[in-house]
PDB file of C-alpha atoms in Angstrom:
ATOM      1  CA  GLY A   1     -11.319 -35.071  27.296  1.00  0.00           C
ATOM      2  CA  VAL A   2     -13.975 -32.756  28.682  1.00  0.00           C
ATOM      3  CA  ASN A   3     -14.078 -32.535  32.478  1.00  0.00           C
ATOM      4  CA  SER A   4     -16.198 -30.726  35.019  1.00  0.00           C
ATOM      5  CA  VAL A   5     -13.511 -29.447  37.400  1.00  0.00           C
ATOM      6  CA  ALA A   6     -14.732 -26.113  38.775  1.00  0.00           C
ATOM      7  CA  ASN A   7     -11.342 -24.687  39.771  1.00  0.00           C
ATOM      8  CA  LEU A   8      -7.947 -26.147  39.032  1.00  0.00           C
ATOM      9  CA  VAL A   9      -4.750 -25.580  41.026  1.00  0.00           C
ATOM     10  CA  VAL A  10      -1.444 -27.101  39.871  1.00  0.00           C
ATOM     11  CA  ASN A  11       0.914 -27.155  42.853  1.00  0.00           C
ATOM     12  CA  SER A  12       3.781 -29.312  41.575  1.00  0.00           C
ATOM     13  CA  GLY A  13       4.777 -31.501  38.656  1.00  0.00           C
ATOM     14  CA  ALA A  14       3.174 -31.161  35.244  1.00  0.00           C
ATOM     15  CA  LEU A  15      -0.522 -31.386  34.434  1.00  0.00           C
ATOM     16  CA  LYS A  16      -1.370 -32.151  30.806  1.00  0.00           C
ATOM     17  CA  VAL A  17      -4.829 -31.016  29.722  1.00  0.00           C
ATOM     18  CA  ASN A  18      -5.777 -32.756  26.473  1.00  0.00           C
ATOM     19  CA  GLY A  19      -9.239 -31.623  25.445  1.00  0.00           C
ATOM     20  CA  ASN A  20     -11.431 -29.212  27.338  1.00  0.00           C
ATOM     21  CA  SER A  21     -11.100 -28.187  30.985  1.00  0.00           C
ATOM     22  CA  GLY A  22     -13.860 -27.187  33.375  1.00  0.00           C
ATOM     23  CA  THR A  23     -15.065 -23.608  33.657  1.00  0.00           C
ATOM     24  CA  GLY A  24     -13.280 -22.431  36.799  1.00  0.00           C
ATOM     25  CA  ALA A  25     -10.113 -20.464  37.307  1.00  0.00           C
ATOM     26  CA  VAL A  26      -6.783 -22.207  36.740  1.00  0.00           C
ATOM     27  CA  THR A  27      -3.767 -21.412  38.920  1.00  0.00           C
ATOM     28  CA  VAL A  28      -0.254 -22.705  38.221  1.00  0.00           C
ATOM     29  CA  ASN A  29       1.897 -22.300  41.318  1.00  0.00           C
ATOM     30  CA  THR A  30       5.677 -22.077  41.756  1.00  0.00           C
ATOM     31  CA  GLY A  31       7.427 -25.204  40.499  1.00  0.00           C
ATOM     32  CA  ALA A  32       4.364 -26.443  38.606  1.00  0.00           C
ATOM     33  CA  THR A  33       3.662 -26.723  34.871  1.00  0.00           C
ATOM     34  CA  LEU A  34       0.417 -26.647  32.897  1.00  0.00           C
ATOM     35  CA  LEU A  35       0.573 -28.063  29.373  1.00  0.00           C
ATOM     36  CA  GLY A  36      -2.607 -27.579  27.397  1.00  0.00           C
ATOM     37  CA  LYS A  37      -3.911 -28.845  24.098  1.00  0.00           C
ATOM     38  CA  GLY A  38      -7.485 -27.852  23.406  1.00  0.00           C
ATOM     39  CA  THR A  39      -9.509 -25.370  25.444  1.00  0.00           C
ATOM     40  CA  ILE A  40      -8.760 -24.373  29.004  1.00  0.00           C
ATOM     41  CA  ALA A  41     -12.004 -22.589  29.850  1.00  0.00           C
ATOM     42  CA  GLY A  42     -11.151 -20.725  33.059  1.00  0.00           C
ATOM     43  CA  ALA A  43      -8.869 -17.721  33.441  1.00  0.00           C
ATOM     44  CA  VAL A  44      -5.264 -18.962  33.741  1.00  0.00           C
ATOM     45  CA  THR A  45      -2.869 -17.359  36.234  1.00  0.00           C
ATOM     46  CA  VAL A  46       0.747 -18.521  36.383  1.00  0.00           C
ATOM     47  CA  ALA A  47       2.652 -17.646  39.567  1.00  0.00           C
ATOM     48  CA  SER A  48       6.303 -16.669  39.818  1.00  0.00           C
ATOM     49  CA  GLY A  49       8.305 -19.812  39.049  1.00  0.00           C
ATOM     50  CA  GLY A  50       5.317 -21.481  37.340  1.00  0.00           C
ATOM     51  CA  THR A  51       5.190 -22.569  33.695  1.00  0.00           C
ATOM     52  CA  ILE A  52       2.617 -22.876  30.923  1.00  0.00           C
ATOM     53  CA  GLY A  53       3.043 -24.418  27.488  1.00  0.00           C
ATOM     54  CA  ALA A  54       0.776 -25.136  24.538  1.00  0.00           C
ATOM     55  CA  GLY A  55       0.570 -28.803  23.587  1.00  0.00           C
ATOM     56  CA  PHE A  56       2.880 -31.689  24.435  1.00  0.00           C
ATOM     57  CA  SER A  57       5.364 -30.906  21.674  1.00  0.00           C
ATOM     58  CA  ALA A  58       4.049 -28.394  19.164  1.00  0.00           C
ATOM     59  CA  GLY A  59       0.429 -27.645  20.056  1.00  0.00           C
ATOM     60  CA  LYS A  60      -2.291 -25.064  20.349  1.00  0.00           C
ATOM     61  CA  ALA A  61      -4.068 -24.053  23.553  1.00  0.00           C
ATOM     62  CA  THR A  62      -7.212 -21.923  23.440  1.00  0.00           C
ATOM     63  CA  LEU A  63      -7.945 -19.713  26.453  1.00  0.00           C
ATOM     64  CA  PRO A  64     -11.369 -18.025  26.397  1.00  0.00           C
ATOM     65  CA  ALA A  65     -11.001 -16.302  29.807  1.00  0.00           C
ATOM     66  CA  GLY A  66      -7.496 -14.770  29.666  1.00  0.00           C
ATOM     67  CA  LEU A  67      -3.897 -15.443  30.647  1.00  0.00           C
ATOM     68  CA  ASN A  68      -1.934 -13.742  33.422  1.00  0.00           C
ATOM     69  CA  LEU A  69       1.857 -14.117  33.363  1.00  0.00           C
ATOM     70  CA  SER A  70       2.528 -10.863  35.221  1.00  0.00           C
ATOM     71  CA  ALA A  71       4.001 -12.375  38.403  1.00  0.00           C
ATOM     72  CA  GLY A  72       7.050 -10.613  39.823  1.00  0.00           C
ATOM     73  CA  GLY A  73       9.972 -12.357  41.507  1.00  0.00           C
ATOM     74  CA  ASN A  74      11.378 -14.969  39.134  1.00  0.00           C
ATOM     75  CA  GLY A  75       8.421 -14.389  36.831  1.00  0.00           C
ATOM     76  CA  ALA A  76       6.157 -16.824  35.025  1.00  0.00           C
ATOM     77  CA  THR A  77       7.328 -18.789  31.979  1.00  0.00           C
ATOM     78  CA  ASN A  78       5.737 -19.759  28.682  1.00  0.00           C
ATOM     79  CA  VAL A  79       7.574 -22.671  27.046  1.00  0.00           C
ATOM     80  CA  TRP A  80       7.362 -22.235  23.260  1.00  0.00           C
ATOM     81  CA  GLU A  81       8.381 -25.092  20.974  1.00  0.00           C
ATOM     82  CA  LEU A  82       9.326 -25.069  17.311  1.00  0.00           C
ATOM     83  CA  ALA A  83       8.803 -28.549  15.834  1.00  0.00           C
ATOM     84  CA  ALA A  84       9.508 -27.866  12.144  1.00  0.00           C
ATOM     85  CA  LEU A  85      11.502 -25.261  10.256  1.00  0.00           C
ATOM     86  CA  GLN A  86       8.317 -23.407   9.323  1.00  0.00           C
ATOM     87  CA  ASP A  87       7.082 -19.936  10.311  1.00  0.00           C
ATOM     88  CA  ASN A  88       3.800 -17.974  10.149  1.00  0.00           C
ATOM     89  CA  ALA A  89       4.020 -17.769   6.354  1.00  0.00           C
ATOM     90  CA  THR A  90       4.806 -21.428   5.666  1.00  0.00           C
ATOM     91  CA  GLY A  91       3.740 -23.405   8.736  1.00  0.00           C
ATOM     92  CA  VAL A  92       0.695 -24.274  10.801  1.00  0.00           C
ATOM     93  CA  ALA A  93       0.326 -23.097  14.397  1.00  0.00           C
ATOM     94  CA  GLY A  94      -0.289 -26.060  16.667  1.00  0.00           C
ATOM     95  CA  THR A  95       1.501 -28.445  14.281  1.00  0.00           C
ATOM     96  CA  ASP A  96       4.783 -26.763  13.373  1.00  0.00           C
ATOM     97  CA  PHE A  97       5.038 -24.462  16.389  1.00  0.00           C
ATOM     98  CA  ASP A  98       3.243 -23.718  19.664  1.00  0.00           C
ATOM     99  CA  GLN A  99       0.556 -21.102  19.941  1.00  0.00           C
ATOM    100  CA  ILE A 100      -1.702 -19.835  22.715  1.00  0.00           C
ATOM    101  CA  VAL A 101      -4.944 -18.334  21.389  1.00  0.00           C
ATOM    102  CA  LEU A 102      -6.924 -15.948  23.593  1.00  0.00           C
ATOM    103  CA  THR A 103     -10.541 -15.899  22.438  1.00  0.00           C
ATOM    104  CA  GLY A 104     -11.599 -13.783  25.435  1.00  0.00           C
ATOM    105  CA  GLY A 105     -10.252 -12.204  28.579  1.00  0.00           C
ATOM    106  CA  ASN A 106      -7.056 -10.239  28.960  1.00  0.00           C
ATOM    107  CA  LEU A 107      -3.392 -10.993  28.361  1.00  0.00           C
ATOM    108  CA  ALA A 108      -1.091  -9.744  31.121  1.00  0.00           C
ATOM    109  CA  LEU A 109       2.685 -10.147  30.877  1.00  0.00           C
ATOM    110  CA  GLY A 110       5.084  -8.675  33.424  1.00  0.00           C
ATOM    111  CA  THR A 111       8.658  -7.532  33.043  1.00  0.00           C
ATOM    112  CA  GLN A 112       9.770 -10.853  34.563  1.00  0.00           C
ATOM    113  CA  ALA A 113       7.625 -12.984  32.189  1.00  0.00           C
ATOM    114  CA  THR A 114       9.898 -15.338  30.260  1.00  0.00           C
ATOM    115  CA  LEU A 115       9.528 -16.935  26.843  1.00  0.00           C
ATOM    116  CA  ASP A 116      11.544 -20.190  26.924  1.00  0.00           C
ATOM    117  CA  ILE A 117      12.330 -21.318  23.348  1.00  0.00           C
ATOM    118  CA  ARG A 118      12.834 -25.022  22.626  1.00  0.00           C
ATOM    119  CA  PHE A 119      13.416 -27.053  19.463  1.00  0.00           C
ATOM    120  CA  THR A 120      11.742 -30.450  18.965  1.00  0.00           C
ATOM    121  CA  GLY A 121      10.954 -32.829  16.124  1.00  0.00           C
ATOM    122  CA  ALA A 122      12.564 -31.797  12.828  1.00  0.00           C
ATOM    123  CA  ALA A 123      13.409 -28.277  14.053  1.00  0.00           C
ATOM    124  CA  THR A 124      17.011 -27.429  14.747  1.00  0.00           C
ATOM    125  CA  ALA A 125      18.472 -24.559  16.689  1.00  0.00           C
ATOM    126  CA  PRO A 126      19.487 -21.634  14.469  1.00  0.00           C
ATOM    127  CA  ASP A 127      22.599 -22.413  12.457  1.00  0.00           C
ATOM    128  CA  PRO A 128      24.059 -19.879  10.007  1.00  0.00           C
ATOM    129  CA  SER A 129      24.837 -22.690   7.513  1.00  0.00           C
ATOM    130  CA  ASP A 130      21.156 -23.771   7.317  1.00  0.00           C
ATOM    131  CA  PRO A 131      19.301 -21.884   4.535  1.00  0.00           C
ATOM    132  CA  PHE A 132      16.162 -21.578   6.696  1.00  0.00           C
ATOM    133  CA  TRP A 133      18.024 -19.575   9.316  1.00  0.00           C
ATOM    134  CA  GLN A 134      19.583 -17.204   6.763  1.00  0.00           C
ATOM    135  CA  SER A 135      16.470 -15.002   6.687  1.00  0.00           C
ATOM    136  CA  VAL A 136      14.142 -13.346   9.193  1.00  0.00           C
ATOM    137  CA  HIS A 137      11.134 -15.356  10.433  1.00  0.00           C
ATOM    138  CA  THR A 138       8.039 -14.522  12.463  1.00  0.00           C
ATOM    139  CA  TRP A 139       5.836 -16.770  14.585  1.00  0.00           C
ATOM    140  CA  THR A 140       2.689 -15.770  16.450  1.00  0.00           C
ATOM    141  CA  ILE A 141       3.259 -16.999  20.002  1.00  0.00           C
ATOM    142  CA  VAL A 142       0.087 -15.541  21.541  1.00  0.00           C
ATOM    143  CA  SER A 143      -2.778 -14.842  19.155  1.00  0.00           C
ATOM    144  CA  LEU A 144      -5.676 -12.616  20.176  1.00  0.00           C
ATOM    145  CA  SER A 145      -8.941 -13.683  18.598  1.00  0.00           C
ATOM    146  CA  GLY A 146     -11.396 -11.927  20.875  1.00  0.00           C
ATOM    147  CA  GLY A 147      -9.005 -11.476  23.804  1.00  0.00           C
ATOM    148  CA  LEU A 148      -7.339  -8.180  24.677  1.00  0.00           C
ATOM    149  CA  ASN A 149      -3.853  -6.986  25.567  1.00  0.00           C
ATOM    150  CA  PRO A 150      -4.899  -3.707  27.224  1.00  0.00           C
ATOM    151  CA  GLY A 151      -1.399  -2.675  28.328  1.00  0.00           C
ATOM    152  CA  ALA A 152       0.357  -3.851  25.144  1.00  0.00           C
ATOM    153  CA  SER A 153       2.266  -6.138  27.496  1.00  0.00           C
ATOM    154  CA  ASN A 154       5.156  -8.232  26.203  1.00  0.00           C
ATOM    155  CA  PHE A 155       7.578 -10.830  27.520  1.00  0.00           C
ATOM    156  CA  GLY A 156      10.344  -9.192  29.518  1.00  0.00           C
ATOM    157  CA  ARG A 157      12.863 -11.969  28.895  1.00  0.00           C
ATOM    158  CA  VAL A 158      13.701 -14.581  26.242  1.00  0.00           C
ATOM    159  CA  LYS A 159      15.477 -17.758  27.354  1.00  0.00           C
ATOM    160  CA  ASN A 160      17.453 -19.822  24.799  1.00  0.00           C
ATOM    161  CA  GLY A 161      17.129 -16.985  22.297  1.00  0.00           C
ATOM    162  CA  SER A 162      20.696 -16.095  21.222  1.00  0.00           C
ATOM    163  CA  TYR A 163      22.540 -18.001  18.482  1.00  0.00           C
ATOM    164  CA  ALA A 164      25.310 -17.377  15.947  1.00  0.00           C
ATOM    165  CA  ALA A 165      22.577 -17.102  13.284  1.00  0.00           C
ATOM    166  CA  GLY A 166      20.787 -14.352  15.202  1.00  0.00           C
ATOM    167  CA  ASP A 167      18.595 -13.568  18.183  1.00  0.00           C
ATOM    168  CA  PHE A 168      14.954 -14.201  18.979  1.00  0.00           C
ATOM    169  CA  THR A 169      12.999 -11.169  20.162  1.00  0.00           C
ATOM    170  CA  THR A 170       9.332 -10.606  20.921  1.00  0.00           C
ATOM    171  CA  SER A 171       7.052  -7.730  20.055  1.00  0.00           C
ATOM    172  CA  VAL A 172       3.387  -6.803  20.178  1.00  0.00           C
ATOM    173  CA  ASN A 173       1.645  -6.898  16.800  1.00  0.00           C
ATOM    174  CA  GLY A 174      -1.172  -4.613  15.631  1.00  0.00           C
ATOM    175  CA  SER A 175      -3.886  -6.759  17.217  1.00  0.00           C
ATOM    176  CA  GLY A 176      -2.089  -6.973  20.591  1.00  0.00           C
ATOM    177  CA  GLY A 177      -0.784 -10.512  20.041  1.00  0.00           C
ATOM    178  CA  ILE A 178       2.811 -11.490  20.670  1.00  0.00           C
ATOM    179  CA  VAL A 179       5.106 -12.361  17.751  1.00  0.00           C
TER     180      VAL A 179
END
């Protein structure tokens, strides 16, 4: 639920925010994970070796003050989950797949920023014999709805993204979001 924490630092383990966080800055340090469902009000910075993910399976996290995944070294990671064989055209963000929504602030992704793809629920890894995986699909991973991506930054790496049915890649869409 709603809390009044001024500043939040995740040093180890996983912190699950379910609702609305306080207004201060949020820092996710090396070896720590922040999972968010709802609104995380403060600017979120994920250090090298730190992880962020929307929801606790498929979910949606709203960040009104920006997201910084530009750490060098091993880079910061966004865990993205597909929970149903649905895409932008047929599915619902936050139910069928993860999505981070920036309603303010800036998006910063470094060359070491990693998108870690995972399959949960009814979703299966790409298989060339499955009709769903026989065509191209698009998901909005980071949506900008008031936030900015001033450097047109993108994930530098995709983990768990190569299959016999094809490869996952990321790109910056016309509004600066990541698909």
